[in-house]
Short mmCIF file of C-alpha atoms in Angstrom, two decimals:
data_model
loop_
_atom_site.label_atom_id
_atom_site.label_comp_id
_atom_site.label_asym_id
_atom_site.label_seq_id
_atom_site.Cartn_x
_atom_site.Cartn_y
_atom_site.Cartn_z
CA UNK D 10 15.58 30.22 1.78
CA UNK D 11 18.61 29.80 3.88
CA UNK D 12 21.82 27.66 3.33
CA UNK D 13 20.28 24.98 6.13
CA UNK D 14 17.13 24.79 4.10
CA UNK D 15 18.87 24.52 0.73
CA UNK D 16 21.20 21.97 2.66
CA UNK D 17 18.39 19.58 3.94
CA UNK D 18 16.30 20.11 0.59
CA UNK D 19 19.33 18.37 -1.14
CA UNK D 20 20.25 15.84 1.55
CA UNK D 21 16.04 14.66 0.84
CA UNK D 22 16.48 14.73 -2.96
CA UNK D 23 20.12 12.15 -2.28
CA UNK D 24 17.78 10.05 0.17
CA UNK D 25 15.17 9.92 -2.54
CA UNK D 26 17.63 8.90 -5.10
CA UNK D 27 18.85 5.97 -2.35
CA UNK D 28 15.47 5.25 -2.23
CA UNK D 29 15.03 4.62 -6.06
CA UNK D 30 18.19 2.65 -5.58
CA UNK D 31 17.11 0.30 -2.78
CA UNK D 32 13.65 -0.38 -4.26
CA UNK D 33 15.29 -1.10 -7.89
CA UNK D 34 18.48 -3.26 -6.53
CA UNK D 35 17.26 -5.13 -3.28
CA UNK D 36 19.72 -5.11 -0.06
CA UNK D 37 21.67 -8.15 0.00
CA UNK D 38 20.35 -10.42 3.46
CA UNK D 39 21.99 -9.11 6.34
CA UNK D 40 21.73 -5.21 5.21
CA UNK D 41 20.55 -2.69 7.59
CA UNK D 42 19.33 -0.70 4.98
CA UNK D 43 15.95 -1.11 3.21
CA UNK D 44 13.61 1.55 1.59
CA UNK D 45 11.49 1.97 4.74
CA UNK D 46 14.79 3.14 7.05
CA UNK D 47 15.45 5.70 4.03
CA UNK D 48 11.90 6.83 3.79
CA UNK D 49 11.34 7.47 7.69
CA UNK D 50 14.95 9.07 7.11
CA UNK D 51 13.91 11.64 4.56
CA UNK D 52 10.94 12.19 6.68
CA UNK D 53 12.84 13.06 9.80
CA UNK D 54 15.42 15.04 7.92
CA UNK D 55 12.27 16.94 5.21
CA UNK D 56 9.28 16.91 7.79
CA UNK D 57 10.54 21.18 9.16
CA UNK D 58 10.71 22.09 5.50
CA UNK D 59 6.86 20.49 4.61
CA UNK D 60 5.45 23.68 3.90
CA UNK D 61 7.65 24.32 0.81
CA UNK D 62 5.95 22.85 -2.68
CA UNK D 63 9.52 21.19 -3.38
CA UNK D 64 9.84 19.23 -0.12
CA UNK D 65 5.86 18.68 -0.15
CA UNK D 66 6.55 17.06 -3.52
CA UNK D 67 9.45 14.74 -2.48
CA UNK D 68 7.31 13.43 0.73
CA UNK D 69 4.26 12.70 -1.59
CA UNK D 70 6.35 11.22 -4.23
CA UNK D 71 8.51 9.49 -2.01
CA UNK D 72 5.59 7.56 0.41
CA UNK D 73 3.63 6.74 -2.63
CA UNK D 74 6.76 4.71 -3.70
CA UNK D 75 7.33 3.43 -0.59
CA UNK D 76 3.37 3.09 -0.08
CA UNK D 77 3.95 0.14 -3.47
CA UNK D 78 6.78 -0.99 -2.24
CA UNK D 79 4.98 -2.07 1.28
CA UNK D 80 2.31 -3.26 -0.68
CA UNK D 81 4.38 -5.72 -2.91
CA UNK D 82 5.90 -6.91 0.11
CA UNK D 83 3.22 -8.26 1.74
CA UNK D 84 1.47 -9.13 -1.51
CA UNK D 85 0.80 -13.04 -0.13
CA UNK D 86 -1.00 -11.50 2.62
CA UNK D 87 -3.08 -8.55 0.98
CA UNK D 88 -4.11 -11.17 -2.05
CA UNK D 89 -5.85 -13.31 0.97
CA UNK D 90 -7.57 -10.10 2.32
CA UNK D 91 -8.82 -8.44 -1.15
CA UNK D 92 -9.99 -11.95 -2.30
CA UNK D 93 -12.49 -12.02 0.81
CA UNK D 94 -13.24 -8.67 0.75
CA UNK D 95 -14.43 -9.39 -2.93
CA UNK D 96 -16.43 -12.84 -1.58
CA UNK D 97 -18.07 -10.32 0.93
CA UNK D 98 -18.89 -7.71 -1.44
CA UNK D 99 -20.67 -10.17 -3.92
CA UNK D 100 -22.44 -11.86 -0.97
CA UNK D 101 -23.28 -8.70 0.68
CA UNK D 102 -26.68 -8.45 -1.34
CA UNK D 103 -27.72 -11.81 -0.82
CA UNK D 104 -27.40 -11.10 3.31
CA UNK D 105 -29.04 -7.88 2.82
CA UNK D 106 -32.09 -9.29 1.43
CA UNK D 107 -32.57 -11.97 4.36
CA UNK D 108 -31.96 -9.41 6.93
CA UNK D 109 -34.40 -7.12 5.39
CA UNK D 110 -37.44 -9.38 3.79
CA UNK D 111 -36.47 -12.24 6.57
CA UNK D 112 -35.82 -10.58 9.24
CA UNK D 113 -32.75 -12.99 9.57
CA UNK D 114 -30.21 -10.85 12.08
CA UNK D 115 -26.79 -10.17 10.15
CA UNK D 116 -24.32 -12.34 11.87
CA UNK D 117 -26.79 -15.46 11.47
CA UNK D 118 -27.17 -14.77 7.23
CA UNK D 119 -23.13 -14.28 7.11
CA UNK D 120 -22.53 -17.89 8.48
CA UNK D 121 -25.20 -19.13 6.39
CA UNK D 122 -23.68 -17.81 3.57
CA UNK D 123 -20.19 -18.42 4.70
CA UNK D 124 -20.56 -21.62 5.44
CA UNK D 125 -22.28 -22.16 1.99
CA UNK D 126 -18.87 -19.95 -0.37
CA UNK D 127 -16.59 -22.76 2.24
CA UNK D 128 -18.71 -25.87 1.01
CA UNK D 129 -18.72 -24.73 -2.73
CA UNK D 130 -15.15 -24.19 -2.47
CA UNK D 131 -14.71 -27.52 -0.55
CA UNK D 132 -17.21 -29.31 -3.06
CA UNK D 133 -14.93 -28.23 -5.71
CA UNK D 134 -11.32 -28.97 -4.34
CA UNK D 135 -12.67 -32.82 -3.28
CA UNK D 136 -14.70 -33.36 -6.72
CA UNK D 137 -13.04 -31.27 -9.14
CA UNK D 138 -9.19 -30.53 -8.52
CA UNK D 139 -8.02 -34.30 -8.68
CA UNK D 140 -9.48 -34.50 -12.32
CA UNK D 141 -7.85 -31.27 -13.02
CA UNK D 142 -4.67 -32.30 -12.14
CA UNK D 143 -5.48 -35.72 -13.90
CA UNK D 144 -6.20 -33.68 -17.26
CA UNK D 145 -3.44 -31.45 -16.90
CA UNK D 146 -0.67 -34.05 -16.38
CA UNK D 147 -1.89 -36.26 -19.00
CA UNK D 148 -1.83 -33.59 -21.96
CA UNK D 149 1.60 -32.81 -21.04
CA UNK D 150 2.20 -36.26 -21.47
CA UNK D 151 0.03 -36.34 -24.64
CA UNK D 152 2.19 -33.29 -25.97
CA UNK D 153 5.89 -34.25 -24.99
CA UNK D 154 4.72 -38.19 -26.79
CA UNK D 155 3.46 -36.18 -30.08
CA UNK D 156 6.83 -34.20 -30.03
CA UNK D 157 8.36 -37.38 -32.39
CA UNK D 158 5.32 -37.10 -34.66
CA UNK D 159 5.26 -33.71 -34.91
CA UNK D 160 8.71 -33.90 -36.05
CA UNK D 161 8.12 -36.89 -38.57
CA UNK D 162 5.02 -34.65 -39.66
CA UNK D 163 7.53 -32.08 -40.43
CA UNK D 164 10.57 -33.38 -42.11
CA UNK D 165 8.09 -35.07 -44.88
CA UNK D 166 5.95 -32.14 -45.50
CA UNK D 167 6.63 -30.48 -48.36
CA UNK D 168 6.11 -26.61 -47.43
CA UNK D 169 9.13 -26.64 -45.53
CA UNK D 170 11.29 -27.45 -48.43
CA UNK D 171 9.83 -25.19 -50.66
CA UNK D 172 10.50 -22.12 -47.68
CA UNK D 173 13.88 -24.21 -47.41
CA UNK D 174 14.54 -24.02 -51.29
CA UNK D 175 13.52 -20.42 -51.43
CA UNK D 176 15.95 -19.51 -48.53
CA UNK D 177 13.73 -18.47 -45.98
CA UNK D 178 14.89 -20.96 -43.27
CA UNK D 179 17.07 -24.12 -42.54
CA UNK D 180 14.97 -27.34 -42.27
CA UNK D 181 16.53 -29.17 -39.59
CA UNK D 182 17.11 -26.21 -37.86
CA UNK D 183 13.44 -25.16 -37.75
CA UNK D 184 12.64 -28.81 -36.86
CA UNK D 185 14.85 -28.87 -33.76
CA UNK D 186 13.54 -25.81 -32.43
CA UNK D 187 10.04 -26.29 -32.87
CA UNK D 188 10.88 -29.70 -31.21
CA UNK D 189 12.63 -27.90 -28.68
CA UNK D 190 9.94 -25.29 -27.89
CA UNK D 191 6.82 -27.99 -27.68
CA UNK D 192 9.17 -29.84 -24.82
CA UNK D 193 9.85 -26.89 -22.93
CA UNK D 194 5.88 -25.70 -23.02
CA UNK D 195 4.99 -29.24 -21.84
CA UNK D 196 7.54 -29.31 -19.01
CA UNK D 197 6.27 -25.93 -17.83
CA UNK D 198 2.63 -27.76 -17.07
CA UNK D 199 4.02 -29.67 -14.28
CA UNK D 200 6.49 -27.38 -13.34
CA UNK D 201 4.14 -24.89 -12.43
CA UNK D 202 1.90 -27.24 -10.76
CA UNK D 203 4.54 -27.58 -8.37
CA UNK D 204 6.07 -24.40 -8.08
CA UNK D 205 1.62 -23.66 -7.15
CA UNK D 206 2.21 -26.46 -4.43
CA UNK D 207 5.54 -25.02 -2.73
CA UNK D 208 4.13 -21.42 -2.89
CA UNK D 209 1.17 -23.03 -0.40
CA UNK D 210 4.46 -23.56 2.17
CA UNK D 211 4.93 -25.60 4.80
CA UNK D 212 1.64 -27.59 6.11
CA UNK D 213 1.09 -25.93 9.26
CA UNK D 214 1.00 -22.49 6.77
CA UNK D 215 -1.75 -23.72 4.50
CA UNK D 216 -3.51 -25.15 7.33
CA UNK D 217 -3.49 -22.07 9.36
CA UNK D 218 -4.54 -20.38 6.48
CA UNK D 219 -7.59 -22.96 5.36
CA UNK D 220 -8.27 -22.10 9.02
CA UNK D 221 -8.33 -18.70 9.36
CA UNK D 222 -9.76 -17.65 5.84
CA UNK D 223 -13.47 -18.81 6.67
CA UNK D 224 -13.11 -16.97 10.05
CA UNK D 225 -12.04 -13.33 8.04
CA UNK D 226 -14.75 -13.90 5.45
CA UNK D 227 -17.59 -14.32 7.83
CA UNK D 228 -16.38 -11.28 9.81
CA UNK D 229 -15.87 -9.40 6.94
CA UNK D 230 -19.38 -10.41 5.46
CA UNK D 231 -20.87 -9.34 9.05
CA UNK D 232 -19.40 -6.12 9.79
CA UNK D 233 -19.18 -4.93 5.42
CA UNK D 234 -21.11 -2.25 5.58
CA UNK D 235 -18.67 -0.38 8.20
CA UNK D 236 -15.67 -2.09 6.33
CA UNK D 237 -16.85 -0.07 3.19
CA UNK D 238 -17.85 2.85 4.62
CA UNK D 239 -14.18 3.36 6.27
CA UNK D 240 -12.76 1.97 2.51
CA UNK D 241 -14.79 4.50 1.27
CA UNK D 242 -13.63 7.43 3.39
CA UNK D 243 -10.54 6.94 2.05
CA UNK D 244 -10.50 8.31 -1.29
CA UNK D 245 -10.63 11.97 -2.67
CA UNK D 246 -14.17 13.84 -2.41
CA UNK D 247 -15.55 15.99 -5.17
CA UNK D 248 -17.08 18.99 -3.45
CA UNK D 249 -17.19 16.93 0.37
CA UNK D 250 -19.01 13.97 -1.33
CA UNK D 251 -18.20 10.70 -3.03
CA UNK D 252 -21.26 9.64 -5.08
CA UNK D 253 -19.27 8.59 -7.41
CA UNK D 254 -17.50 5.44 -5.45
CA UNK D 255 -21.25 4.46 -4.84
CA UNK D 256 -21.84 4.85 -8.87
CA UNK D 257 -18.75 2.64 -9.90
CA UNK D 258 -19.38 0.05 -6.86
CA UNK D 259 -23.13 -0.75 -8.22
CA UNK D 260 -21.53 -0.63 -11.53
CA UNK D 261 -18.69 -3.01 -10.83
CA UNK D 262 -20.99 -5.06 -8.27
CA UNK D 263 -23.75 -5.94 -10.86
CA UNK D 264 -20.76 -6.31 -13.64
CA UNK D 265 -19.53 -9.02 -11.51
CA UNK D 266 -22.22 -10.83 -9.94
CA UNK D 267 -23.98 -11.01 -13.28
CA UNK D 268 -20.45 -12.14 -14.73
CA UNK D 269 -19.83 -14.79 -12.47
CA UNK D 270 -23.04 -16.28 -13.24
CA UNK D 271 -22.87 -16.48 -16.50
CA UNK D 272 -19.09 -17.99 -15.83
CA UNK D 273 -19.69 -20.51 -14.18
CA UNK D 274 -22.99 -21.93 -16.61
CA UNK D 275 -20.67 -21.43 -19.39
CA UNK D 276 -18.17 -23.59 -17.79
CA UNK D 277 -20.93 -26.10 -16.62
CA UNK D 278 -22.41 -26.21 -20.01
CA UNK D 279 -19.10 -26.38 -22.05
CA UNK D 280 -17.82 -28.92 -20.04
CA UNK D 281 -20.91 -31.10 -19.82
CA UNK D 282 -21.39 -31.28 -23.93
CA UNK D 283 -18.06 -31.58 -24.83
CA UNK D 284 -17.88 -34.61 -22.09
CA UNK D 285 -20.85 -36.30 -23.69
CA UNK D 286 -19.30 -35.71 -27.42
CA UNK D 287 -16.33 -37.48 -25.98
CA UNK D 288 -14.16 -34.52 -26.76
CA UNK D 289 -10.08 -34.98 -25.26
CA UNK D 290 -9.54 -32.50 -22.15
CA UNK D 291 -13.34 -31.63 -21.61
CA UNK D 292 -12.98 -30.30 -18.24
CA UNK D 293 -9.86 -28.14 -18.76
CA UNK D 294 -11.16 -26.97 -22.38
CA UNK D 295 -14.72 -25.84 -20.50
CA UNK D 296 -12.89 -24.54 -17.29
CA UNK D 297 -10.97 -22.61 -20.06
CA UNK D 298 -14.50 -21.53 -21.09
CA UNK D 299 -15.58 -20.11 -17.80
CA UNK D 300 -12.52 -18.15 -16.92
CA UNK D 301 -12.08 -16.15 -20.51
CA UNK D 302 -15.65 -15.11 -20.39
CA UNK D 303 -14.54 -12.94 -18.18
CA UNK D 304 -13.15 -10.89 -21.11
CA UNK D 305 -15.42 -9.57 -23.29
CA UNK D 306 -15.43 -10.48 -27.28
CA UNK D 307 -11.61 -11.69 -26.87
CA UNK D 308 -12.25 -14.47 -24.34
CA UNK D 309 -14.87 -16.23 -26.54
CA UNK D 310 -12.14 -15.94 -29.69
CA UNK D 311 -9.36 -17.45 -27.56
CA UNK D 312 -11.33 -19.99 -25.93
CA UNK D 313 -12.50 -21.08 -29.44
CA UNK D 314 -8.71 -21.01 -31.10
CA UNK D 315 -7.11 -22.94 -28.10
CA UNK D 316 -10.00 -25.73 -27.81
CA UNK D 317 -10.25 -25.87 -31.16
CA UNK D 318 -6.69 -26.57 -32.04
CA UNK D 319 -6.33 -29.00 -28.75
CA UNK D 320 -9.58 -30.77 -30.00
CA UNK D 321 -8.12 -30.95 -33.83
CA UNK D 322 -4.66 -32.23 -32.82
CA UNK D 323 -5.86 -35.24 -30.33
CA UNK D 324 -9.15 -35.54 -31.57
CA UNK D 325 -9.22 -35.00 -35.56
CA UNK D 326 -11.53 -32.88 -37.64
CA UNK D 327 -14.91 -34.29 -36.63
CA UNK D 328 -14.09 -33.73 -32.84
CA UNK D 329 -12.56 -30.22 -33.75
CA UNK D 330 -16.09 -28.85 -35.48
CA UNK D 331 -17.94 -30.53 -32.12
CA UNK D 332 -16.29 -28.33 -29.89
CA UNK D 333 -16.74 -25.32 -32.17
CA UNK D 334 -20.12 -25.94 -33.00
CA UNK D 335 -21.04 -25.95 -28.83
CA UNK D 336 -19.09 -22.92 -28.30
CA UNK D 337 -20.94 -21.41 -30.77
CA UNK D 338 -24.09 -22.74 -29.12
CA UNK D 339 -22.76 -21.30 -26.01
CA UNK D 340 -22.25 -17.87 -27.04
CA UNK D 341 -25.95 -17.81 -28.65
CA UNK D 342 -27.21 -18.69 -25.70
CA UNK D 343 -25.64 -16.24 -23.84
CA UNK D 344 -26.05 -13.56 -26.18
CA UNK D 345 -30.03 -14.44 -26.36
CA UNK D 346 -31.23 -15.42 -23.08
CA UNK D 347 -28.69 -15.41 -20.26
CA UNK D 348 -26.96 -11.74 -21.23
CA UNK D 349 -30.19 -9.84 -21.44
CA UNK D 350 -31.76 -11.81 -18.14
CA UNK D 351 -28.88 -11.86 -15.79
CA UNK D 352 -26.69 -8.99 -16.85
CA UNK D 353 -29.04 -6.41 -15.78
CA UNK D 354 -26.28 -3.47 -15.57
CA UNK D 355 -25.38 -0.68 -17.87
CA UNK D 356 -21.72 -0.38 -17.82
CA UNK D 357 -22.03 2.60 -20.19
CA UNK D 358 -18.91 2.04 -22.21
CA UNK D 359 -18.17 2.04 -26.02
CA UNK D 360 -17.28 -1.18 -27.77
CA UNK D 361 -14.26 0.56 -29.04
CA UNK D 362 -13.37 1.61 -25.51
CA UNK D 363 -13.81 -1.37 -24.26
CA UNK D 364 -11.15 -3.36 -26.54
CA UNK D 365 -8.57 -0.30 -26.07
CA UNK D 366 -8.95 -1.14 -22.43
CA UNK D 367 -8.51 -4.57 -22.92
CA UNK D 368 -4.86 -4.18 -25.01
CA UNK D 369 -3.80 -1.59 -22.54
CA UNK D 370 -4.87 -3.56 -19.16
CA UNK D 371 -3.60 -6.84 -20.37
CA UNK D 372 -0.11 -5.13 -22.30
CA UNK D 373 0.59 -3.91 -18.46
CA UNK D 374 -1.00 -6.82 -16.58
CA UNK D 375 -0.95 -9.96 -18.49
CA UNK D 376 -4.35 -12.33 -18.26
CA UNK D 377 -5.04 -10.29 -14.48
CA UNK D 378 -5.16 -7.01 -16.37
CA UNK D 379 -7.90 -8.73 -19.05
CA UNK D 380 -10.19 -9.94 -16.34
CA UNK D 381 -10.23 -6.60 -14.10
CA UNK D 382 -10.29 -4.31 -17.49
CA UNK D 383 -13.74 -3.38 -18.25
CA UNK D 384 -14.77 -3.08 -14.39
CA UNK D 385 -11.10 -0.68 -14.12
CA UNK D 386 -12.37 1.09 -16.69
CA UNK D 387 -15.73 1.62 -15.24
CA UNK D 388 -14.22 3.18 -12.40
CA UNK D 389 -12.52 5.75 -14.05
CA UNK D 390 -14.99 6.68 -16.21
CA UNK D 391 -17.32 6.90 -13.67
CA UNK D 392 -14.94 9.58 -11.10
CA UNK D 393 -13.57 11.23 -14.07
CA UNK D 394 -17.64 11.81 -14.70
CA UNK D 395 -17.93 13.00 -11.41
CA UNK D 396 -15.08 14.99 -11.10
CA UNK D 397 -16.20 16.96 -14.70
CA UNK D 398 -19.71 17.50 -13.17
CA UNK D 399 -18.35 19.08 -10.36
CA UNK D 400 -15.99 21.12 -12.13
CA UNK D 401 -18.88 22.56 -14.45
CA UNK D 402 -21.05 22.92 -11.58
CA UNK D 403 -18.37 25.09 -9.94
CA UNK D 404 -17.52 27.10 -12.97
CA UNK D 405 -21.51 27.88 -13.67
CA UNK D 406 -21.39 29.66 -10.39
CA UNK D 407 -19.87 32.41 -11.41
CA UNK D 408 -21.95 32.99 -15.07
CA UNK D 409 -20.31 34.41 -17.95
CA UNK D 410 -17.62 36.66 -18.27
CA UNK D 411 -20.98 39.10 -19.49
CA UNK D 412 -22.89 38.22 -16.55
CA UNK D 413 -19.98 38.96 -14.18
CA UNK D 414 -19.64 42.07 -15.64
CA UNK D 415 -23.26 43.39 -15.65
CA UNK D 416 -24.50 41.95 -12.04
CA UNK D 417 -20.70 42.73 -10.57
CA UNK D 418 -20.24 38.72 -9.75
CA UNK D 419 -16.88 37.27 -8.96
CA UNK D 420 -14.04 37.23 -11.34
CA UNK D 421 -13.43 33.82 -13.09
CA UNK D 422 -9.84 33.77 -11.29
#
């Protein structure tokens, strides 16, 4: 290697570094530099050297990072585009089917079934979202008004002077700062109602994009099959072929369809006994319902602890074993009729590896990473299936060591 190599080799590795830099502490406004001009830098000044495994490693490396950082950048935009690619890849079947046992042409079942995802969507935003945001700003008012009886609660109960008299904590001091924790929770309810309703923008924004959403989906739902395929052609290949995306997407598509289902009569049902039973926050306690069945075993357990404490503390005891007593209904149900009927899929993961999924996804991703867990983990289980296959179906070519020996086959390396 010559000095000029060895020169621009360590010129990439300081752009790299100023690369870690920018993406870590963002230019001020104003600052001509950003990790994209030191990226197409390093590729300028490394792109002569690319056949060396050092410099290869510092362009991969260094346009993965930049790859992320692109993608976090337009994250508002890419959420828009993966949410209707996902609408399109649930409906896809649905078109399929009319095409095929209809003879319906393609573009005329993807407006049917666009223009039925827009009215759902539309059904719920006119019917639904006002007594949302009716439920939500009235238990923040129910919590921040029970602050002063929570605190009354507190200073006569007894248990805190006998941790007080065994010198395990201050009394007052506990009592102002579980006073002052309940007020900031509450304020956060509104708060981030509004901070949801200045992320839409400016009108003409969320107008243009109410617009142009239904217009991408029922493209997207038309022309998915060519979508996927060119999705599809860009991940690795094990031995030229990729049976195993088409594996993991039936795996993930059935998962999800059959999920969704279930969802949403979870959410009808919760929400339509615990309204008759006159239970306090039906609709948010049953949305609540819908959502964490999403996430297997744990969902059920949280839905059950929240709506049981919400029902206890504004409804008493009686409206507390209600709400437990249909959740429990709930889950039999789905565990006896609609889990066996609709869920026709076989995910093919352990119960054990399905939990440790769900504490590593959500310790990295929050409530997103317990939602896309168990299909995640499909995936990977799936190609790293495929890519073992392939490497024993490689390896037997050769035959033992024995074999190689006696009919004169290749070496093993």
């Amino acid at each position: 290697m010559t000095a000029f190599e060895t020169v621009l080799i360590a010129g990439g590795v300081v752009l790299f570094l100023v690369l870690l830099y920018e993406m870590e502490v963002p230019s001020q406004d104003g600052s001509f530099l950003n990790p994209l001009l030191v990226s197409v830098a390093g590729l300028i000044m490394l792109w002569p050297l690319r056949r060396h495994q050092t410099v290869r490693a510092l362009l991969f490396s260094g346009g993965m990072l930049v790859l992320l950082w692109t993608m976090n950048q337009v994250a508002g935009i890419l959420v828009m585009f993966v949410g209707v690619y996902l609408m399109a890849y649930l409906l896809n079947p649905a078109v399929t089917v009319l095409r095929d046992s209809y003879r319906v042409p393609r573009w005329l079942s993807s407006l049917i079934a666009a223009m039925i995802a827009v009215g759902v969507v539309v059904l719920f935003v006119l019917l639904l979202a006002p007594n949302i945001a009716n439920q939500i700003e009235a238990f923040s008012d129910r919590v921040v008004g029970g602050v002063d009886s929570l605190r009354a609660w507190l200073a006569s109960s007894t248990v805190l002077d006998s941790l007080e008299q065994a010198g395990v904590i201050e009394k007052q001091e506990a009592i102002g700062q579980a006073q002052q924790f309940i007020q900031e929770q509450a304020r956060q309810l509104p708060e981030a109602a509004q901070r949801l309703a200045r992320s839409l923008g400016s009108l003409l924004s969320f107008v243009t994009v109410l617009a142009l959403v239904p217009v991408l989906f029922f493209y997207t739902l038309k022309d998915y099959p060519s979508i996927r395929d060119a999705i599809i052609g860009l991940f690795p290949t094990a031995s030229g072929r990729r049976d195993y995306l088409v594996e993991a997407g039936s795996i993930v598509g059935r998962y999800l369809r059959g999920q969704l289902v279930i969802s949403a009569i979870a959410a009808f049902n919760v929400s339509v006994f615990l309204y008759i039973f006159d239970i306090p926050f039906w609709l948010l306690i049953g949305l609540m319902a819908g959502v964490l069945n999403f996430i297997p075993n744990l969902g059920a357990i949280a839905t059950m602890i929240i709506g049981g404490v919400i029902a206890l503390i504004f409804g008493g005891w009686i409206k507390a074993l209600i709400l437990v007593a249909v959740l429990l209904g709930q889950g039999l149900l789905e565990q006896s009729l609609l889990t066996p009927n609709i869920m026709s899929y076989q995910v093919g993961l352990h119960p054990v590896l399905v939990l440790f999924s769900l504490l590593v996804f959500g310790s990295f991703l929050g409530i997103f990473g317990l939602l896309i867990a168990v299909p995640a983990t499909a995936i990977l289980t799936t190609a790293y299936r495929a890519y073992r296959e392939e490497l024993t179906l490689e390896l037997s070519d050769y035959g033992t060591p024995d074999e190689a020996k006696g009919q004169g086959s290749k070496p093993l390396i």
